[in-house]
GROMACS .gro file of N, CA and C in nm:
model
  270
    1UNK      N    1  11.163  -2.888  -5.352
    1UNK     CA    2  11.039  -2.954  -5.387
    1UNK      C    3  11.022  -3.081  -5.303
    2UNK      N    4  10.907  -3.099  -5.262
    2UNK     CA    5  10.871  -3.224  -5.187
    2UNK      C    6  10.844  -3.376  -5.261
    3UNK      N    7  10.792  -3.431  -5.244
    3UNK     CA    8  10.759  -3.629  -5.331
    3UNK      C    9  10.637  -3.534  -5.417
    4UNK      N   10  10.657  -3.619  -5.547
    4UNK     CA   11  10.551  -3.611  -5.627
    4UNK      C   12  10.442  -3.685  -5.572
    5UNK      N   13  10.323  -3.608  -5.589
    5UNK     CA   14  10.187  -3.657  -5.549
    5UNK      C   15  10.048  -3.704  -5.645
    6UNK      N   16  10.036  -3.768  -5.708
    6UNK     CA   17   9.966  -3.720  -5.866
    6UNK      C   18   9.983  -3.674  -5.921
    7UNK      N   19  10.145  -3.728  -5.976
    7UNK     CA   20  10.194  -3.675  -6.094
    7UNK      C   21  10.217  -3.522  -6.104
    8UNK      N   22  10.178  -3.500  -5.957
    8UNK     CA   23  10.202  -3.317  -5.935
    8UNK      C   24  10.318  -3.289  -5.853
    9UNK      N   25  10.431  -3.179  -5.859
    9UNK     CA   26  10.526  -3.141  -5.769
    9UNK      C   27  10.478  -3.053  -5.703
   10UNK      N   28  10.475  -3.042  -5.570
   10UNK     CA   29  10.397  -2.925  -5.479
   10UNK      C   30  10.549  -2.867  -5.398
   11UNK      N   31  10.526  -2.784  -5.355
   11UNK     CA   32  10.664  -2.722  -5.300
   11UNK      C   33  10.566  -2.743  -5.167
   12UNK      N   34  10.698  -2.676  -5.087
   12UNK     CA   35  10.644  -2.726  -4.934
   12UNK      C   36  10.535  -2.637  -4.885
   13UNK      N   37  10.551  -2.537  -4.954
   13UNK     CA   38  10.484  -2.390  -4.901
   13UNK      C   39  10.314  -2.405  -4.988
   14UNK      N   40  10.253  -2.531  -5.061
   14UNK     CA   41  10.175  -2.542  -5.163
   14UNK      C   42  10.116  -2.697  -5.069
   15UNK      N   43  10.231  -2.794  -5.035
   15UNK     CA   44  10.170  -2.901  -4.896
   15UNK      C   45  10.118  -2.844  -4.827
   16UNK      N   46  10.206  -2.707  -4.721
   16UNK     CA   47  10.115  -2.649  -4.630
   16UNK      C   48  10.005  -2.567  -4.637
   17UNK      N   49   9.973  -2.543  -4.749
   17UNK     CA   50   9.839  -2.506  -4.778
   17UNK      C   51   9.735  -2.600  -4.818
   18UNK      N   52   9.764  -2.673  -4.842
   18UNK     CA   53   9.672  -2.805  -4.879
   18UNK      C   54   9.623  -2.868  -4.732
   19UNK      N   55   9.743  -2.880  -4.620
   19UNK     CA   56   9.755  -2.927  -4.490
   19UNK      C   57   9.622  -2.838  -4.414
   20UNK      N   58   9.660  -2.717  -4.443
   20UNK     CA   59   9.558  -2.638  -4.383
   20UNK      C   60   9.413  -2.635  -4.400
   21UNK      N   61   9.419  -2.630  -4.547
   21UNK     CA   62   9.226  -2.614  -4.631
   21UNK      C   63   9.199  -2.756  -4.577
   22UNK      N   64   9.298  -2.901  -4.576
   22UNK     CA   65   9.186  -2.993  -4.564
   22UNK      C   66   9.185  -3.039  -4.397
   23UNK      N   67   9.208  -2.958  -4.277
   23UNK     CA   68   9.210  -2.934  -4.148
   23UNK      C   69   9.104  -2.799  -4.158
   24UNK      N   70   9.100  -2.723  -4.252
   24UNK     CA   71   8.964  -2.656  -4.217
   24UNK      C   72   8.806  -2.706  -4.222
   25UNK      N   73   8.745  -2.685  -4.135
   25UNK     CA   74   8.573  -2.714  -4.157
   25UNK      C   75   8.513  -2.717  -4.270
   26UNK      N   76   8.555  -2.603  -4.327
   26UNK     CA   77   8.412  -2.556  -4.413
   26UNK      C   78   8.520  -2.560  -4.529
   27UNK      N   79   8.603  -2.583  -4.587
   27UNK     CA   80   8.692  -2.583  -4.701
   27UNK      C   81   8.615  -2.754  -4.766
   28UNK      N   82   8.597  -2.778  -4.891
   28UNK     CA   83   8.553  -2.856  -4.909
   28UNK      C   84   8.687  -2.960  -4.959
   29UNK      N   85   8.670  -3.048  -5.002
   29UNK     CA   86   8.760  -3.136  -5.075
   29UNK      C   87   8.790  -3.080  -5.240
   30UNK      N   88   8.648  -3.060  -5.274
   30UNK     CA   89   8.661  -2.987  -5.447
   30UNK      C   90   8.730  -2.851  -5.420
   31UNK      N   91   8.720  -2.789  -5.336
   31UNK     CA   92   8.841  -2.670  -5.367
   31UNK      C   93   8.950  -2.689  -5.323
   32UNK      N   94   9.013  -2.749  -5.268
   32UNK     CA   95   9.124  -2.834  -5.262
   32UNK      C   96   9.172  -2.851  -5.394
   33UNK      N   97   9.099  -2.967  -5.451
   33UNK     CA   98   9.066  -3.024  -5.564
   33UNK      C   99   9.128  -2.883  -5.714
   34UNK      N  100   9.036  -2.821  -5.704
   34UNK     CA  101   8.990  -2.637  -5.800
   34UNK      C  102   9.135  -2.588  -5.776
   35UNK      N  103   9.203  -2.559  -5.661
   35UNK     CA  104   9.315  -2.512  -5.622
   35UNK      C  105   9.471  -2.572  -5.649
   36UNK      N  106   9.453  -2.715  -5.655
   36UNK     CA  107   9.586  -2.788  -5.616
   36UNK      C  108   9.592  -2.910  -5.727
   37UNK      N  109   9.491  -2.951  -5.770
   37UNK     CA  110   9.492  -3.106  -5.865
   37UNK      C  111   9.492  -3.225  -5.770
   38UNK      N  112   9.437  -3.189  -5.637
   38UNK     CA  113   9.451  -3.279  -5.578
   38UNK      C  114   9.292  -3.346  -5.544
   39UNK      N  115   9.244  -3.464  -5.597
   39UNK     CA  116   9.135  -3.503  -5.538
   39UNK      C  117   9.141  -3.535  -5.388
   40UNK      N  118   8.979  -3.587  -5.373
   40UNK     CA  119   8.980  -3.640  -5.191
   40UNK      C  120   9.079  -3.741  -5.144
   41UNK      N  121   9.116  -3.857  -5.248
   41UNK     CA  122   9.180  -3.965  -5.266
   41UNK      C  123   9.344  -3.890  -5.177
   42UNK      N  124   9.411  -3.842  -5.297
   42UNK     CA  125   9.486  -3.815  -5.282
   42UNK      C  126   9.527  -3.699  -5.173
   43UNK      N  127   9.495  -3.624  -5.134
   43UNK     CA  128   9.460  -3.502  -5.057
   43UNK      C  129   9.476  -3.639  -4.892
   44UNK      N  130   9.409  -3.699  -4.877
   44UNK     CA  131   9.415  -3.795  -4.820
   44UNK      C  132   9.561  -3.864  -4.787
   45UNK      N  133   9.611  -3.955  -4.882
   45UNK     CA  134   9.732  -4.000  -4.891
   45UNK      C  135   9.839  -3.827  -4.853
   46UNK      N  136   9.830  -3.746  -4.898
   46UNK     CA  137   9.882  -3.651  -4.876
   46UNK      C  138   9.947  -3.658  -4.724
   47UNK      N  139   9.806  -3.616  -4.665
   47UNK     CA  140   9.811  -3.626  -4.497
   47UNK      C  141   9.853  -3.743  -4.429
   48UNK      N  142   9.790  -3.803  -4.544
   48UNK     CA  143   9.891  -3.969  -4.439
   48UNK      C  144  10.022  -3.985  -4.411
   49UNK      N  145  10.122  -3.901  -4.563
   49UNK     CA  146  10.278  -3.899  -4.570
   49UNK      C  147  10.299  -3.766  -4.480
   50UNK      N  148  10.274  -3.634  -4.488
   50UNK     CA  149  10.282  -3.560  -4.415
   50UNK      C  150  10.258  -3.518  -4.277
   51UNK      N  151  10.164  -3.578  -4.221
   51UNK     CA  152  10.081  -3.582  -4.067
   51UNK      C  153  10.166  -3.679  -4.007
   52UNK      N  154  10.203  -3.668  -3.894
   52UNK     CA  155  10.227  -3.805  -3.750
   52UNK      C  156  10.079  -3.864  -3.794
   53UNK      N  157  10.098  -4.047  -3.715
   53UNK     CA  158  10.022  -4.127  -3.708
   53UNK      C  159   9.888  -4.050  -3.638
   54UNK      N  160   9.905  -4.021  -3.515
   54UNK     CA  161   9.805  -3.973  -3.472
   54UNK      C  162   9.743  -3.885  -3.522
   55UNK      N  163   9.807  -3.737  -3.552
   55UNK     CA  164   9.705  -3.676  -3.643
   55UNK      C  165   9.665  -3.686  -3.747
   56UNK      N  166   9.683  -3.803  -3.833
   56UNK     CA  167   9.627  -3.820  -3.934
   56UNK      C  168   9.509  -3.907  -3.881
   57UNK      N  169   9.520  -3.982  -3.812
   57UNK     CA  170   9.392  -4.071  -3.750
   57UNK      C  171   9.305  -3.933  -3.696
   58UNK      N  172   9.337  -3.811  -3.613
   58UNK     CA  173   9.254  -3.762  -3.573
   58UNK      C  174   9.200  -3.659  -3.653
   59UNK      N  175   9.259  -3.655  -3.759
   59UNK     CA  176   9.241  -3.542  -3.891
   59UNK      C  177   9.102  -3.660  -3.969
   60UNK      N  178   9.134  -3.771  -3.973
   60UNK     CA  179   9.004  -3.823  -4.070
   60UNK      C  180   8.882  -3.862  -3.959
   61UNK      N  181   8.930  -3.908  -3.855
   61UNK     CA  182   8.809  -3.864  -3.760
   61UNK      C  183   8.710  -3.773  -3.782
   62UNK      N  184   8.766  -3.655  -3.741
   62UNK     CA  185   8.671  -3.500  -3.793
   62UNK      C  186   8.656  -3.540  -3.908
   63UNK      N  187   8.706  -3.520  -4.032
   63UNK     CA  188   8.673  -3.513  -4.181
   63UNK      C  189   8.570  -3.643  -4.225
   64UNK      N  190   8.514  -3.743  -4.127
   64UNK     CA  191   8.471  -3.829  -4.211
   64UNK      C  192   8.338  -3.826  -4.214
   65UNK      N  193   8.305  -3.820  -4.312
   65UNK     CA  194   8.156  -3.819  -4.319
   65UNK      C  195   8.100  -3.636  -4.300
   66UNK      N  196   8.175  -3.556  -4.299
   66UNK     CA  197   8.129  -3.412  -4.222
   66UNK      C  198   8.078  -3.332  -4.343
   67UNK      N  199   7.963  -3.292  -4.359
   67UNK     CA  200   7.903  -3.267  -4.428
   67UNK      C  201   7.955  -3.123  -4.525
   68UNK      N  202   8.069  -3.026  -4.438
   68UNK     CA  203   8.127  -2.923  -4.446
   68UNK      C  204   8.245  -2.932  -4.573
   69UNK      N  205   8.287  -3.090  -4.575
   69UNK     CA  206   8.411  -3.120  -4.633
   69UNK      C  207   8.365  -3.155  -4.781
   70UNK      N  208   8.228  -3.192  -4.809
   70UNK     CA  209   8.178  -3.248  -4.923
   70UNK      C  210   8.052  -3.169  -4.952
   71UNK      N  211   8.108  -3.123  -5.112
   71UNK     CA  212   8.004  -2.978  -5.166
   71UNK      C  213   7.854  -3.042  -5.202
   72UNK      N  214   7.833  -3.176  -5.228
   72UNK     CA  215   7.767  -3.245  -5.222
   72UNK      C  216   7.664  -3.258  -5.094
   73UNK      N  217   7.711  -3.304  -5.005
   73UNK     CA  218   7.632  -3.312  -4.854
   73UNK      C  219   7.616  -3.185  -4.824
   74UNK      N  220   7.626  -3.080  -4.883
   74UNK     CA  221   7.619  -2.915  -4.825
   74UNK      C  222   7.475  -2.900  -4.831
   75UNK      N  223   7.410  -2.810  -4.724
   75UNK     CA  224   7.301  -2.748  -4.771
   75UNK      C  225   7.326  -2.627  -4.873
   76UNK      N  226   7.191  -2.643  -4.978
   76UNK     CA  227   7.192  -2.555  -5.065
   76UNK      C  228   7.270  -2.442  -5.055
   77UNK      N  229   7.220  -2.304  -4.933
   77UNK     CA  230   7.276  -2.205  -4.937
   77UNK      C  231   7.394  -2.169  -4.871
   78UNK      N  232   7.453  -2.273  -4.900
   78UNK     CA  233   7.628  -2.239  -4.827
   78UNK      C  234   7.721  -2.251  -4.879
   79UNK      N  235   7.747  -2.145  -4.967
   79UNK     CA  236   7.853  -2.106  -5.075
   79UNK      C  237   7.993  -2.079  -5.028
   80UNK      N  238   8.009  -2.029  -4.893
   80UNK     CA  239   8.146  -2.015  -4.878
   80UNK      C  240   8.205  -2.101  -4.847
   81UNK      N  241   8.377  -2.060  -4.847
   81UNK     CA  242   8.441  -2.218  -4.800
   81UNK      C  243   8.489  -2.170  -4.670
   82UNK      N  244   8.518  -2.031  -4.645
   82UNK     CA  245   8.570  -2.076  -4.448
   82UNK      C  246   8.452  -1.961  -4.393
   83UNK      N  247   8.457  -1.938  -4.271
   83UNK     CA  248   8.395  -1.869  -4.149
   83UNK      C  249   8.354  -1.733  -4.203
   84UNK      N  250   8.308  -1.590  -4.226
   84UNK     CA  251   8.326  -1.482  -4.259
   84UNK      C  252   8.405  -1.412  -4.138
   85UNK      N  253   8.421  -1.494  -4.003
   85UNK     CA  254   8.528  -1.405  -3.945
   85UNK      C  255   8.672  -1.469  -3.890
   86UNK      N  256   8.701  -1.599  -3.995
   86UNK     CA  257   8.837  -1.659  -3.993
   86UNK      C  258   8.921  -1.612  -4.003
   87UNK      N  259   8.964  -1.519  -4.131
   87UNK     CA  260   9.051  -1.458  -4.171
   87UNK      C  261   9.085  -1.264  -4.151
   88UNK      N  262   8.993  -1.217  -4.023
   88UNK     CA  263   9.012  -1.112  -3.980
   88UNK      C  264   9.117  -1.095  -3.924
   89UNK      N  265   9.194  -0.924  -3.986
   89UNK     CA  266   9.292  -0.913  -3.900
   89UNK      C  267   9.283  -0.825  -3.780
   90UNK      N  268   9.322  -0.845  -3.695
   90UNK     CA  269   9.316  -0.834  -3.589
   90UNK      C  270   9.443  -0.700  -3.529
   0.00000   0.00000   0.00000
């Protein structure tokens, strides 16, 4: 098990999924959130302990303000959270 994070124990294999959804585009923060118990706050601090300096600076770069990351700033009809051809196998 890794550092408690909000009072939550995440195993490493449950960080790197968190690492991933909040490095994806279109994954919002609330399913993050729906998935893990992790708000934006924390999800945040997350990446700060887990990420090198730099990619965490270049991880909130992209994420700030991006309309993709917050279900809120979404336009109406955009219900999904990744690509429809992200997860094709190939």
């Amino acid at each position: 098990m890794s550092k408690p994070n909000s009072k939550l124990m995440l195993s490493d294999e449950d960080i790197s999924r968190v690492i991933e959804m909040a490095w994806e585009d279109r994954t919002p923060f609330e399913a993050i959130e729906a998935n893990f118990g992790l708000n934006e706050q924390a999800v945040i601090t997350l990446m700060r302990r887990e990420l090198t300096q730099r990619s965490f600076k270049r991880w909130r770069a992209r994420v700030s303000g991006r309309k993709t990351k917050h279900l809120q700033l979404r336009p109406a009809g955009v219900s999904r959270a990744y690509c429809p051809t992200q997860y094709k196998h190939r």
